[in-house]
C-alpha positions as YAML, in Angstrom:
chain: A
units: angstrom
residues:
- id: 1
  name: UNK
  ca: [-2.89, -23.16, 11.64]
- id: 2
  name: UNK
  ca: [-6.72, -23.75, 10.55]
- id: 3
  name: UNK
  ca: [-7.36, -25.89, 7.80]
- id: 4
  name: UNK
  ca: [-8.95, -23.36, 5.62]
- id: 5
  name: UNK
  ca: [-6.58, -22.70, 2.55]
- id: 6
  name: UNK
  ca: [-7.63, -18.86, 2.38]
- id: 7
  name: UNK
  ca: [-7.14, -18.33, 6.40]
- id: 8
  name: UNK
  ca: [-3.45, -20.18, 5.66]
- id: 9
  name: UNK
  ca: [-3.40, -17.37, 2.57]
- id: 10
  name: UNK
  ca: [-4.35, -15.05, 5.05]
- id: 11
  name: UNK
  ca: [-1.57, -16.25, 6.93]
- id: 12
  name: UNK
  ca: [1.15, -16.31, 5.38]
- id: 13
  name: UNK
  ca: [-0.08, -12.68, 3.29]
- id: 14
  name: UNK
  ca: [0.38, -10.62, 6.81]
- id: 15
  name: UNK
  ca: [3.45, -13.16, 7.36]
- id: 16
  name: UNK
  ca: [4.39, -11.23, 3.34]
- id: 17
  name: UNK
  ca: [3.40, -7.05, 4.33]
- id: 18
  name: UNK
  ca: [5.53, -8.07, 8.25]
- id: 19
  name: UNK
  ca: [8.82, -8.60, 6.01]
- id: 20
  name: UNK
  ca: [8.13, -5.63, 4.28]
- id: 21
  name: UNK
  ca: [7.69, -3.40, 7.07]
- id: 22
  name: UNK
  ca: [10.66, -5.49, 8.67]
- id: 23
  name: UNK
  ca: [13.42, -5.35, 5.62]
- id: 24
  name: UNK
  ca: [12.58, -0.91, 4.65]
- id: 25
  name: UNK
  ca: [12.16, 0.59, 7.28]
- id: 26
  name: UNK
  ca: [14.13, -0.02, 10.92]
- id: 27
  name: UNK
  ca: [12.25, 2.52, 13.12]
- id: 28
  name: UNK
  ca: [8.76, 1.96, 11.45]
- id: 29
  name: UNK
  ca: [9.46, -1.52, 11.89]
- id: 30
  name: UNK
  ca: [10.16, -1.31, 15.68]
- id: 31
  name: UNK
  ca: [7.61, 1.90, 16.70]
- id: 32
  name: UNK
  ca: [5.16, -0.47, 15.16]
- id: 33
  name: UNK
  ca: [6.38, -3.39, 17.31]
- id: 34
  name: UNK
  ca: [4.97, -1.34, 20.39]
- id: 35
  name: UNK
  ca: [1.72, -1.68, 19.01]
- id: 36
  name: UNK
  ca: [-0.16, -4.75, 19.53]
- id: 37
  name: UNK
  ca: [-2.64, -7.30, 17.72]
- id: 38
  name: UNK
  ca: [-5.00, -6.55, 14.21]
- id: 39
  name: UNK
  ca: [-3.13, -3.00, 15.16]
- id: 40
  name: UNK
  ca: [0.13, -4.13, 14.32]
- id: 41
  name: UNK
  ca: [-1.01, -6.17, 11.23]
- id: 42
  name: UNK
  ca: [-2.86, -3.24, 9.77]
- id: 43
  name: UNK
  ca: [-0.26, -0.84, 10.23]
- id: 44
  name: UNK
  ca: [2.44, -3.37, 8.57]
- id: 45
  name: UNK
  ca: [-0.16, -4.15, 6.12]
- id: 46
  name: UNK
  ca: [-0.59, -0.74, 4.92]
- id: 47
  name: UNK
  ca: [2.90, 0.20, 5.54]
- id: 48
  name: UNK
  ca: [3.22, -2.53, 2.02]
- id: 49
  name: UNK
  ca: [1.41, -1.82, -0.17]
- id: 50
  name: UNK
  ca: [2.13, 2.83, -0.19]
- id: 51
  name: UNK
  ca: [6.15, 1.30, 0.13]
- id: 52
  name: UNK
  ca: [5.93, -1.42, -3.29]
- id: 53
  name: UNK
  ca: [4.08, 1.86, -5.01]
- id: 54
  name: UNK
  ca: [6.55, 4.17, -3.70]
- id: 55
  name: UNK
  ca: [9.07, 1.98, -5.10]
- id: 56
  name: UNK
  ca: [6.92, 1.90, -8.17]
- id: 57
  name: UNK
  ca: [7.90, 5.12, -8.45]
- id: 58
  name: UNK
  ca: [11.01, 6.66, -6.76]
- id: 59
  name: UNK
  ca: [13.78, 4.56, -9.00]
- id: 60
  name: UNK
  ca: [13.13, 1.00, -8.76]
- id: 61
  name: UNK
  ca: [11.34, 0.23, -11.56]
- id: 62
  name: UNK
  ca: [13.87, 2.92, -13.26]
- id: 63
  name: UNK
  ca: [17.02, 0.86, -11.71]
- id: 64
  name: UNK
  ca: [15.15, -2.68, -13.26]
- id: 65
  name: UNK
  ca: [16.01, -0.17, -16.79]
- id: 66
  name: UNK
  ca: [12.03, 0.88, -17.20]
- id: 67
  name: UNK
  ca: [10.86, 4.56, -19.09]
- id: 68
  name: UNK
  ca: [8.36, 6.84, -18.09]
- id: 69
  name: UNK
  ca: [5.37, 4.62, -19.50]
- id: 70
  name: UNK
  ca: [6.62, 1.74, -18.60]
- id: 71
  name: UNK
  ca: [6.79, 2.96, -15.02]
- id: 72
  name: UNK
  ca: [2.94, 4.96, -15.81]
- id: 73
  name: UNK
  ca: [1.75, 1.75, -16.67]
- id: 74
  name: UNK
  ca: [3.38, -0.39, -13.38]
- id: 75
  name: UNK
  ca: [2.39, 1.77, -11.62]
- id: 76
  name: UNK
  ca: [-1.96, 1.90, -12.82]
- id: 77
  name: UNK
  ca: [-1.81, -2.26, -12.80]
- id: 78
  name: UNK
  ca: [-0.36, -1.99, -8.62]
- id: 79
  name: UNK
  ca: [-3.20, 0.93, -8.06]
- id: 80
  name: UNK
  ca: [-5.91, -1.88, -10.63]
- id: 81
  name: UNK
  ca: [-4.24, -5.00, -8.24]
- id: 82
  name: UNK
  ca: [-5.24, -3.08, -5.46]
- id: 83
  name: UNK
  ca: [-9.03, -2.05, -6.15]
- id: 84
  name: UNK
  ca: [-10.04, -5.50, -7.85]
- id: 85
  name: UNK
  ca: [-8.77, -7.21, -3.95]
- id: 86
  name: UNK
  ca: [-10.19, -4.43, -2.22]
- id: 87
  name: UNK
  ca: [-13.81, -5.89, -3.87]
- id: 88
  name: UNK
  ca: [-12.86, -9.85, -3.93]
- id: 89
  name: UNK
  ca: [-11.48, -10.55, -1.80]
- id: 90
  name: UNK
  ca: [-8.32, -11.47, -3.05]
- id: 91
  name: UNK
  ca: [-5.09, -10.85, -4.60]
- id: 92
  name: UNK
  ca: [-2.00, -13.30, -6.06]
- id: 93
  name: UNK
  ca: [0.21, -10.42, -4.93]
- id: 94
  name: UNK
  ca: [0.15, -11.32, -0.41]
- id: 95
  name: UNK
  ca: [0.45, -7.25, -0.27]
- id: 96
  name: UNK
  ca: [-2.04, -6.07, -1.70]
- id: 97
  name: UNK
  ca: [-4.72, -8.93, 0.10]
- id: 98
  name: UNK
  ca: [-3.43, -8.63, 2.92]
- id: 99
  name: UNK
  ca: [-4.22, -5.30, 2.46]
- id: 100
  name: UNK
  ca: [-7.53, -5.70, 1.64]
- id: 101
  name: UNK
  ca: [-8.57, -7.39, 4.06]
- id: 102
  name: UNK
  ca: [-7.36, -3.84, 6.05]
- id: 103
  name: UNK
  ca: [-9.31, -2.20, 3.70]
- id: 104
  name: UNK
  ca: [-12.43, -4.21, 4.55]
- id: 105
  name: UNK
  ca: [-12.00, -3.97, 8.40]
- id: 106
  name: UNK
  ca: [-10.98, -0.25, 9.05]
- id: 107
  name: UNK
  ca: [-12.79, 0.54, 6.29]
- id: 108
  name: UNK
  ca: [-11.06, 2.97, 3.71]
- id: 109
  name: UNK
  ca: [-12.07, 5.55, 2.33]
- id: 110
  name: UNK
  ca: [-11.22, 4.61, -1.59]
- id: 111
  name: UNK
  ca: [-11.08, 8.56, -2.63]
- id: 112
  name: UNK
  ca: [-8.22, 8.22, 0.25]
- id: 113
  name: UNK
  ca: [-6.77, 4.56, -1.59]
- id: 114
  name: UNK
  ca: [-7.73, 6.64, -5.16]
- id: 115
  name: UNK
  ca: [-5.45, 10.69, -3.23]
- id: 116
  name: UNK
  ca: [-2.74, 8.39, -2.75]
- id: 117
  name: UNK
  ca: [-2.32, 6.73, -5.88]
- id: 118
  name: UNK
  ca: [-3.23, 9.90, -7.55]
- id: 119
  name: UNK
  ca: [0.41, 11.86, -5.37]
- id: 120
  name: UNK
  ca: [2.02, 8.78, -6.23]
- id: 121
  name: UNK
  ca: [1.92, 9.47, -10.09]
- id: 122
  name: UNK
  ca: [2.77, 12.73, -9.25]
- id: 123
  name: UNK
  ca: [6.47, 12.05, -8.60]
- id: 124
  name: UNK
  ca: [6.72, 10.48, -11.97]
- id: 125
  name: UNK
  ca: [6.58, 14.31, -13.42]
- id: 126
  name: UNK
  ca: [8.52, 16.14, -10.37]
- id: 127
  name: UNK
  ca: [7.72, 19.32, -11.33]
- id: 128
  name: UNK
  ca: [7.07, 23.45, -9.91]
- id: 129
  name: UNK
  ca: [4.17, 22.97, -7.44]
- id: 130
  name: UNK
  ca: [2.27, 25.84, -7.38]
- id: 131
  name: UNK
  ca: [0.51, 25.84, -3.26]
- id: 132
  name: UNK
  ca: [-2.69, 24.05, -4.37]
- id: 133
  name: UNK
  ca: [-0.53, 21.68, -5.65]
- id: 134
  name: UNK
  ca: [1.67, 21.48, -2.96]
- id: 135
  name: UNK
  ca: [-0.53, 20.94, -0.39]
- id: 136
  name: UNK
  ca: [-2.43, 18.43, -2.94]
- id: 137
  name: UNK
  ca: [0.44, 16.30, -3.77]
- id: 138
  name: UNK
  ca: [0.47, 16.46, 1.03]
- id: 139
  name: UNK
  ca: [-3.16, 14.82, 0.98]
- id: 140
  name: UNK
  ca: [-2.46, 11.80, -0.97]
- id: 141
  name: UNK
  ca: [1.77, 11.60, -0.93]
- id: 142
  name: UNK
  ca: [0.84, 11.71, 3.32]
- id: 143
  name: UNK
  ca: [-2.26, 12.69, 5.08]
- id: 144
  name: UNK
  ca: [-4.55, 10.21, 3.70]
- id: 145
  name: UNK
  ca: [-2.02, 7.46, 4.34]
- id: 146
  name: UNK
  ca: [-2.22, 8.91, 7.78]
- id: 147
  name: UNK
  ca: [-6.44, 8.58, 7.25]
- id: 148
  name: UNK
  ca: [-6.20, 5.46, 6.89]
...
């Protein structure tokens, strides 16, 4: 391990992100094993952040006793962490820290990240979608993930 504490933190953050993918999705984790090096790390880093956001809106926060307003505040705070880390290159949240390095390395668009969080907010208010709203939701919850 390098003497530089940032290099060590980067390493441990990537490992934390890889735990998220390994524990949450057996199939996605196995598929990512076919990738090597930086690409695999980047996939794990991306997956960790989108999985955490999805967990905030899809039941874990509610199971912890948070109401819709508190869940919205958690999602907002998580989004703020993500953008702060992409600006500064550091987060105390290891998954967010790892993701920020991927954002910089892969030049992930802020527009794509914002579209993702917009779709996550829509999960908090499940309503019937017309085709245009459904297209917007799919854009932010699936298509931008592929683009990232």
